[in-house]
Short mmCIF file of C-alpha atoms and ligand atoms in Angstrom, two decimals:
data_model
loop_
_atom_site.label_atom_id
_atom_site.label_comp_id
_atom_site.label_asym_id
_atom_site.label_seq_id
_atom_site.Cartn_x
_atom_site.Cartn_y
_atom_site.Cartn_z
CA UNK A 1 84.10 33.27 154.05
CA UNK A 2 86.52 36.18 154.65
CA UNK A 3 84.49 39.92 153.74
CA UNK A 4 83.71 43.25 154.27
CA UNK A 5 80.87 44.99 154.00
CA UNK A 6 80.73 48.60 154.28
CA UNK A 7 78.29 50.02 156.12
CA UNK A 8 78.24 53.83 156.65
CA UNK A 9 81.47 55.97 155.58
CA UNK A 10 80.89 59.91 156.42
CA UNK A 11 83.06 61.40 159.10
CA UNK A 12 81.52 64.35 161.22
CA UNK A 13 78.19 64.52 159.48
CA UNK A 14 76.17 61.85 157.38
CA UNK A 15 74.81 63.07 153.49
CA UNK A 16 72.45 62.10 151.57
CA UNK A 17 74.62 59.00 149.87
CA UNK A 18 76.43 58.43 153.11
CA UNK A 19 75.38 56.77 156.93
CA UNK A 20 77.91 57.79 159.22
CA UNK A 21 80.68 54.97 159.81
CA UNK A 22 80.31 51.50 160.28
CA UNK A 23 81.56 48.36 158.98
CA UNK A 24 81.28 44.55 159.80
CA UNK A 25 83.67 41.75 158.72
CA UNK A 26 82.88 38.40 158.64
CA UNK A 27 86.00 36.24 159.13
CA UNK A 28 85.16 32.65 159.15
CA UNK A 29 82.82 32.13 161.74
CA UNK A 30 83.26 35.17 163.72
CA UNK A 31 81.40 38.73 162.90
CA UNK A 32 83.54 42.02 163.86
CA UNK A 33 81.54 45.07 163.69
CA UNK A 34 83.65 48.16 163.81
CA UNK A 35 83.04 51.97 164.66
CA UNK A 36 79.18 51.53 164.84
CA UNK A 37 77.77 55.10 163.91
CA UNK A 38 74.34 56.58 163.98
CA UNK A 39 72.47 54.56 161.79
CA UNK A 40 74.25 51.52 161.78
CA UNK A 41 71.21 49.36 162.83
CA UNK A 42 69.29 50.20 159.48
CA UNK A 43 72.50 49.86 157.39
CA UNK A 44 72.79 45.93 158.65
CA UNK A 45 69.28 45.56 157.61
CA UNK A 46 70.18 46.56 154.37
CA UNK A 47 73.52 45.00 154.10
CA UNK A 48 71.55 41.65 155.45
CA UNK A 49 74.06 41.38 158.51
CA UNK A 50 71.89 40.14 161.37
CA UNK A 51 72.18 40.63 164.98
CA UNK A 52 73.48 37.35 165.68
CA UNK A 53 76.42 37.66 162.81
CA UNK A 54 77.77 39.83 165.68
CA UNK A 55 80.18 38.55 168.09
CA UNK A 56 82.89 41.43 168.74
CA UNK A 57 82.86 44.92 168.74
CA UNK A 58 85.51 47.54 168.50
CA UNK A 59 85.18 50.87 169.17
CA UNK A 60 88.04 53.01 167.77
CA UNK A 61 86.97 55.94 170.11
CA UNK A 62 84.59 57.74 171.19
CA UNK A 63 83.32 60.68 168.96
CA UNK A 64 79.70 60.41 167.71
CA UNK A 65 80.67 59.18 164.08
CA UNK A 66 82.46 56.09 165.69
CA UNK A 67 80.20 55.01 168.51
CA UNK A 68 76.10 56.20 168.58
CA UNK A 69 75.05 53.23 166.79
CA UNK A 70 76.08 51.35 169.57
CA UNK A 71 72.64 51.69 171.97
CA UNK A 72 70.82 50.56 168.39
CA UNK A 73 73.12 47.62 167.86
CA UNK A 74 73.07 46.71 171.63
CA UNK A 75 69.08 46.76 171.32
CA UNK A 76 68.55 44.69 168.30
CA UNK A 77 71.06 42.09 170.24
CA UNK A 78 68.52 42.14 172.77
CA UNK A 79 65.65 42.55 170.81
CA UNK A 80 66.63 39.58 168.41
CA UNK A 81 67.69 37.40 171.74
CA UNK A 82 70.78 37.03 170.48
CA UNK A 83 72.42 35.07 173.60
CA UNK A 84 76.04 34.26 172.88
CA UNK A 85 79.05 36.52 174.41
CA UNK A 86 79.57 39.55 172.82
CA UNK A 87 83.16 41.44 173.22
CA UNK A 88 83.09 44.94 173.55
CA UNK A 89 86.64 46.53 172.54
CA UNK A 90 87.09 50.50 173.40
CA UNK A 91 89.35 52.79 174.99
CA UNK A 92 89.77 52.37 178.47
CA UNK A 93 89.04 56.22 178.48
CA UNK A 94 85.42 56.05 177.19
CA UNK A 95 84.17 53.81 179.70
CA UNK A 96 81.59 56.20 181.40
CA UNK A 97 80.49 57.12 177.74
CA UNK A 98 80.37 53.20 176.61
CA UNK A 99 78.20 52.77 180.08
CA UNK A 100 75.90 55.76 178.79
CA UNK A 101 75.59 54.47 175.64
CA UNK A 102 74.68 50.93 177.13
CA UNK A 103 72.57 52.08 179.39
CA UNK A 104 68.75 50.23 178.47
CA UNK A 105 68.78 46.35 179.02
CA UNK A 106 71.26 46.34 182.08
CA UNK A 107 70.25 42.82 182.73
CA UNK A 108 70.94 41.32 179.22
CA UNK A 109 74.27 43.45 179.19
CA UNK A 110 75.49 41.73 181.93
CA UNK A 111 74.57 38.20 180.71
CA UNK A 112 75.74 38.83 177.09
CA UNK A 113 78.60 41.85 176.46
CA UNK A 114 82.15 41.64 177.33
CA UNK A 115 83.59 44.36 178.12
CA UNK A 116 87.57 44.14 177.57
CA UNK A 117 88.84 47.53 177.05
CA UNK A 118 92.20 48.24 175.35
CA UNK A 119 94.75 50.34 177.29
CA UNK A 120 98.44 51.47 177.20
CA UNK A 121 100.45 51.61 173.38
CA UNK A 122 99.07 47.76 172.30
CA UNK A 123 96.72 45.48 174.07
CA UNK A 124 96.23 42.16 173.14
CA UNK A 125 92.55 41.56 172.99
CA UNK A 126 92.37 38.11 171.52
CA UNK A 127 95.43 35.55 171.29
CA UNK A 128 95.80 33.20 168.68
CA UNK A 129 96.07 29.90 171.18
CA UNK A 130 92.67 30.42 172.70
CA UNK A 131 90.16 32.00 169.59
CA UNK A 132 88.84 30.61 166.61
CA UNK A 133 90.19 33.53 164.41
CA UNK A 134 93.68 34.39 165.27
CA UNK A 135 95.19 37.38 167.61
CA UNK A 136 93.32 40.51 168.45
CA UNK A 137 95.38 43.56 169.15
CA UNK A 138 94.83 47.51 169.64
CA UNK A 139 97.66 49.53 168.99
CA UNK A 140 97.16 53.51 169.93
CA UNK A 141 96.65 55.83 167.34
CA UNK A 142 96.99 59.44 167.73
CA UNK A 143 93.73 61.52 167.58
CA UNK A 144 92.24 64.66 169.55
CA UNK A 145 90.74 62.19 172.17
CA UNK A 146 91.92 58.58 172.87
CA UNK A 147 91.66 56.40 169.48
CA UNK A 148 93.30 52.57 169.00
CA UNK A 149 92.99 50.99 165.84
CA UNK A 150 93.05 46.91 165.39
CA UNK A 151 94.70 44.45 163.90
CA UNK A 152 93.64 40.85 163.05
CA UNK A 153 96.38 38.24 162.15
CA UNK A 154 95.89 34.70 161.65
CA UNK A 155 98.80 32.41 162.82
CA UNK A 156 100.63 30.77 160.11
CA UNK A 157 99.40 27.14 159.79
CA UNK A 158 99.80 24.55 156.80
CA UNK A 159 98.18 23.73 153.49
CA UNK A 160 97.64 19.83 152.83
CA UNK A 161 98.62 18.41 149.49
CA UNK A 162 96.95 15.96 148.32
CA UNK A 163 98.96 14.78 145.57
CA UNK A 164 101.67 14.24 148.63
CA UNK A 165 99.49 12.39 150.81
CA UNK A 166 98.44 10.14 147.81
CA UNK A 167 101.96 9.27 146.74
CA UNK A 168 102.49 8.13 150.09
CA UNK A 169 99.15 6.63 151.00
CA UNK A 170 97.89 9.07 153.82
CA UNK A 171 94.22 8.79 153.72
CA UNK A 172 91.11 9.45 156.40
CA UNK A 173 91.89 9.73 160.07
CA UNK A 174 95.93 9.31 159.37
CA UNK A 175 95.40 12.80 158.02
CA UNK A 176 94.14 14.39 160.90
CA UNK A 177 96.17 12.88 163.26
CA UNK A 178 99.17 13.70 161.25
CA UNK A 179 97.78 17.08 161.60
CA UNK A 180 97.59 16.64 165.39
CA UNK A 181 100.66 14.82 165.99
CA UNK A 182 102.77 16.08 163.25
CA UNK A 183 104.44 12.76 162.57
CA UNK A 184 102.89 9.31 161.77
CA UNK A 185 104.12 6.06 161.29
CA UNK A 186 102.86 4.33 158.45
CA UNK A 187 103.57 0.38 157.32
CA UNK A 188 106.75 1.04 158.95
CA UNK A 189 107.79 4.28 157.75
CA UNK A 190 107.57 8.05 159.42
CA UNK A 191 105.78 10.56 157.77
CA UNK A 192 106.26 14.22 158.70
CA UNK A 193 103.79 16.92 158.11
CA UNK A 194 106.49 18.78 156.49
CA UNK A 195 106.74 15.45 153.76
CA UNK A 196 102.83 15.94 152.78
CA UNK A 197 102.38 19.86 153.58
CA UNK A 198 103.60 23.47 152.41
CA UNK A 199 103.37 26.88 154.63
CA UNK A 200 99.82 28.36 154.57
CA UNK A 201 100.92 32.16 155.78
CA UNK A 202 98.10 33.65 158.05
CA UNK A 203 95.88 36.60 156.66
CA UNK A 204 95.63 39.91 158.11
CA UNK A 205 92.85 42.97 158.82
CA UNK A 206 93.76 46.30 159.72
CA UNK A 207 91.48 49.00 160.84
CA UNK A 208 92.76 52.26 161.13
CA UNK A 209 90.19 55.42 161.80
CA UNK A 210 90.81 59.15 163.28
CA UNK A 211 94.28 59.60 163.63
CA UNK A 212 97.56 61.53 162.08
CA UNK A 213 100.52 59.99 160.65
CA UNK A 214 102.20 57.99 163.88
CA UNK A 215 103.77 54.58 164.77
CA UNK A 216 100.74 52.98 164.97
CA UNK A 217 99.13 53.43 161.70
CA UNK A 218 102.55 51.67 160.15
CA UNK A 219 102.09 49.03 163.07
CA UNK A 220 98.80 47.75 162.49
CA UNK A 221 99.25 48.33 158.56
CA UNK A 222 102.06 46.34 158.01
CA UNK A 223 101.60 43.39 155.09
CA UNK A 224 98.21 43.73 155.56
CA UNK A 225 96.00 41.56 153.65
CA UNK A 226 93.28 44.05 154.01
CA UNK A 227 93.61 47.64 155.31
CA UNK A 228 90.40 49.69 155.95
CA UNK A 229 91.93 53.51 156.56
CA UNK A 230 90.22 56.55 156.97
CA UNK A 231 90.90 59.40 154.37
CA UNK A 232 89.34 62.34 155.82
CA UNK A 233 90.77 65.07 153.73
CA UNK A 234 92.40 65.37 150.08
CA UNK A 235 95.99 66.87 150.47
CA UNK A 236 95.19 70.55 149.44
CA UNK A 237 93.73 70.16 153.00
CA UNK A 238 96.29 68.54 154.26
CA UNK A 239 96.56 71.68 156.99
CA UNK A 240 93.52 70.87 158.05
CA UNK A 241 94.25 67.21 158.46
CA UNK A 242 97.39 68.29 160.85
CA UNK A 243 95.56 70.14 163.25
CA UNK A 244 92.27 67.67 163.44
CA UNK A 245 94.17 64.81 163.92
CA UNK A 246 93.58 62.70 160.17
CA UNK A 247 94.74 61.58 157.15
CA UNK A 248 94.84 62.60 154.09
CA UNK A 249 93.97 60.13 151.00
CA UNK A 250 97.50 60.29 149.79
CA UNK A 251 99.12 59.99 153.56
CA UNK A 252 96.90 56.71 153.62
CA UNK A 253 97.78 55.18 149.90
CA UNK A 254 101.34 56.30 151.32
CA UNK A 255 101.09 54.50 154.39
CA UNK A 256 99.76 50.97 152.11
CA UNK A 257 102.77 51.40 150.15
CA UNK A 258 105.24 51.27 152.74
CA UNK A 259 103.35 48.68 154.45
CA UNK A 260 103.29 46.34 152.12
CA UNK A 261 99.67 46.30 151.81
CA UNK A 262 97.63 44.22 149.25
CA UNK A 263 93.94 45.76 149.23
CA UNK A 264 93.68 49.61 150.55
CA UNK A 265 89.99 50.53 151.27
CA UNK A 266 89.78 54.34 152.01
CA UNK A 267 86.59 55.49 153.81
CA UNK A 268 85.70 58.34 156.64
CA UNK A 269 85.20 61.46 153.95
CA UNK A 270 84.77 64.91 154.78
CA UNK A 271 81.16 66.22 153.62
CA UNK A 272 83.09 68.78 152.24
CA UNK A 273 83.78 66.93 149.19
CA UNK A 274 81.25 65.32 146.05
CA UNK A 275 83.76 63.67 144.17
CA UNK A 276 84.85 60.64 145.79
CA UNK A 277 87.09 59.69 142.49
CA UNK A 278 89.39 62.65 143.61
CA UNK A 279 90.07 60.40 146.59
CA UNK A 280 91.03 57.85 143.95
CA UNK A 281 93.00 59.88 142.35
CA UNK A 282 95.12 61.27 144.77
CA UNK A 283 95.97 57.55 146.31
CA UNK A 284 96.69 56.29 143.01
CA UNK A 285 99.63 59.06 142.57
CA UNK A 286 101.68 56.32 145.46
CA UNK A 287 99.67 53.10 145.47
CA UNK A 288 99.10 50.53 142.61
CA UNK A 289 97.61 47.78 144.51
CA UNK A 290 94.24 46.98 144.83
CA UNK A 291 92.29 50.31 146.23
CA UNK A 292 88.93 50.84 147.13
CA UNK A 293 87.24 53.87 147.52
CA UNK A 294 84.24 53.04 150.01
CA UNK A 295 80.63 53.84 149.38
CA UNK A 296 77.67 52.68 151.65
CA UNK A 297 76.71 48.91 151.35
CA UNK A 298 79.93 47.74 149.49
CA UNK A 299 81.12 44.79 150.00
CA UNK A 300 84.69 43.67 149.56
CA UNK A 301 86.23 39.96 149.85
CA UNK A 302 89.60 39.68 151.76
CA UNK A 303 91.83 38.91 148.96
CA UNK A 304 92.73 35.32 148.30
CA UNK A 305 96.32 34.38 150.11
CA UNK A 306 99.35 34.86 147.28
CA UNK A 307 100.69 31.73 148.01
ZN1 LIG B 1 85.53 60.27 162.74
ZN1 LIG B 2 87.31 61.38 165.67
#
């Protein structure tokens, strides 16, 4: 099961209809929970994410929208026993504040977290040959303070089919150790994997928060399967935008259309604004894909592969 749930998606200051960020994706077998904001431990309860759904977490940066949920998450992990690793992902930079705001249960944060930090333009955080999920990378982004966004891609593998391994009488183990071995022989014949098999193309996630246009957004956007971008400001702010260091809605539809991108969630909204269809609006003008405009508790499956 490949999903998204939305969590919390006001910038600076939560309203009434909106927790400030947070947002967990469940890929498989492994739980990411991004940008944990204030609040974020109530929102799970809600959303029905438990404690132990977590197993990364990946800070874009450190202002208080992205990161003061994380001494509530780190509690409940503790609180709920929850025993198995946890990564910690954050810029290098914020380490004193990520040891602040880890302070309580020193014991259990040195059995359980692990803290890998990302550092330089792109750090590899996860490769594909030694995690269940695929390769985790941080690419820097270009904010006020230090921000990296991240990128999930799934290596390309294979899609059995089974009218293929029918005709030619592949059944049980043979299968798997085709799999394995990537050539059998069979009565006397060699089957390939290629003969009974067609390209499965990997799936990616893109998370992209507080940042202005750079080389990074369009690096960790590109063919996504599934971008999550903020959209701080419409573009009759776009001023504003400039000189804070975001996006607008259109910059971000902009961004999914010449990435190649198949589902565009916007989230991260100024308070400033009470129409969230005028963030739909706006992206729509340069994207006709799938869009999302994010409100609290949504939840959005990775699209199916196209092929
Ligand atoms: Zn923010
Ligand atoms: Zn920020």
């Amino acid at each position: 099961m490949r999903e998204l749930i939305i969590l919390g998606t006001a910038s600076q200051v939560p309203t009434r209809t909106r927790n400030h960020n947070g947002y967990f994706l469940r890929w498989d077998e492994t739980g990411f929970l991004f940008d944990p904001g204030e609040g974020t431990q109530r929102q799970m309860t809600f959303a029905g994410v438990a404690a132990g759904d977590i197993h990364r977490v990946c800070v874009t940066h450190f202002h208080g929208d992205h990161c003061f949920g994380l001494p509530g998450a780190f509690s409940r992990l503790a609180n709920d026993r929850v025993e198995h690793p946890v990564h910690c992902h954050f810029p290098m930079s914020g380490q004193p504040l990520f040891d602040r705001l880890c302070w309580t249960w020193p014991e259990y944060r040195r059995r359980v977290l692990r803290e890998e930090p990302a550092w330089g333009e792109r750090t590899v955080l996860a490769h594909e040959s030694t995690s269940d999920f695929g390769r985790l990378e941080a690419v820097r982004l270009s904010h006020g303070i230090e921000s990296y966004g991240y990128r999930l891609t799934e290596p390309d593998g294979r899609r059995m089919l089974p009218d293929k391994l029918a005709a030619l009488g592949v059944t049980g183990p043979h299968i798997s150790e085709l799999q394995r071995e990537g050539r059998i022989e069979l009565d006397g014949e060699t089957v390939t994997l290629e003969d009974v098999s067609a390209p499965r193309p990997g799936q990616a996630f893109a998370f992209v928060m507080d940042t202005r246009l750079c080389d990074g957004v369009y690096a960790l956007a590109d063919h996504a399967d599934m971008l999550v971008i903020e959209s701080t400001f419409l573009t009759e702010d776009a001023p504003l935008g400039a000189e804070h260091g975001h996006l607008t809605a259109r910059q971000a539809a902009q961004v999914a259309t010449d990435c190649g991108v198949r589902t565009l969630v916007l989230t991260h909204f100024s308070q400033r604004y009470s129409d969230p269809a005028a963030f739909e609006r706006e992206a729509r003008e340069v994207f006709d894909g799938e869009l999302y405009v994010a409100e609290d508790l949504m939840r959005f499956p990775v699209p199916k592969r196209a092929h």
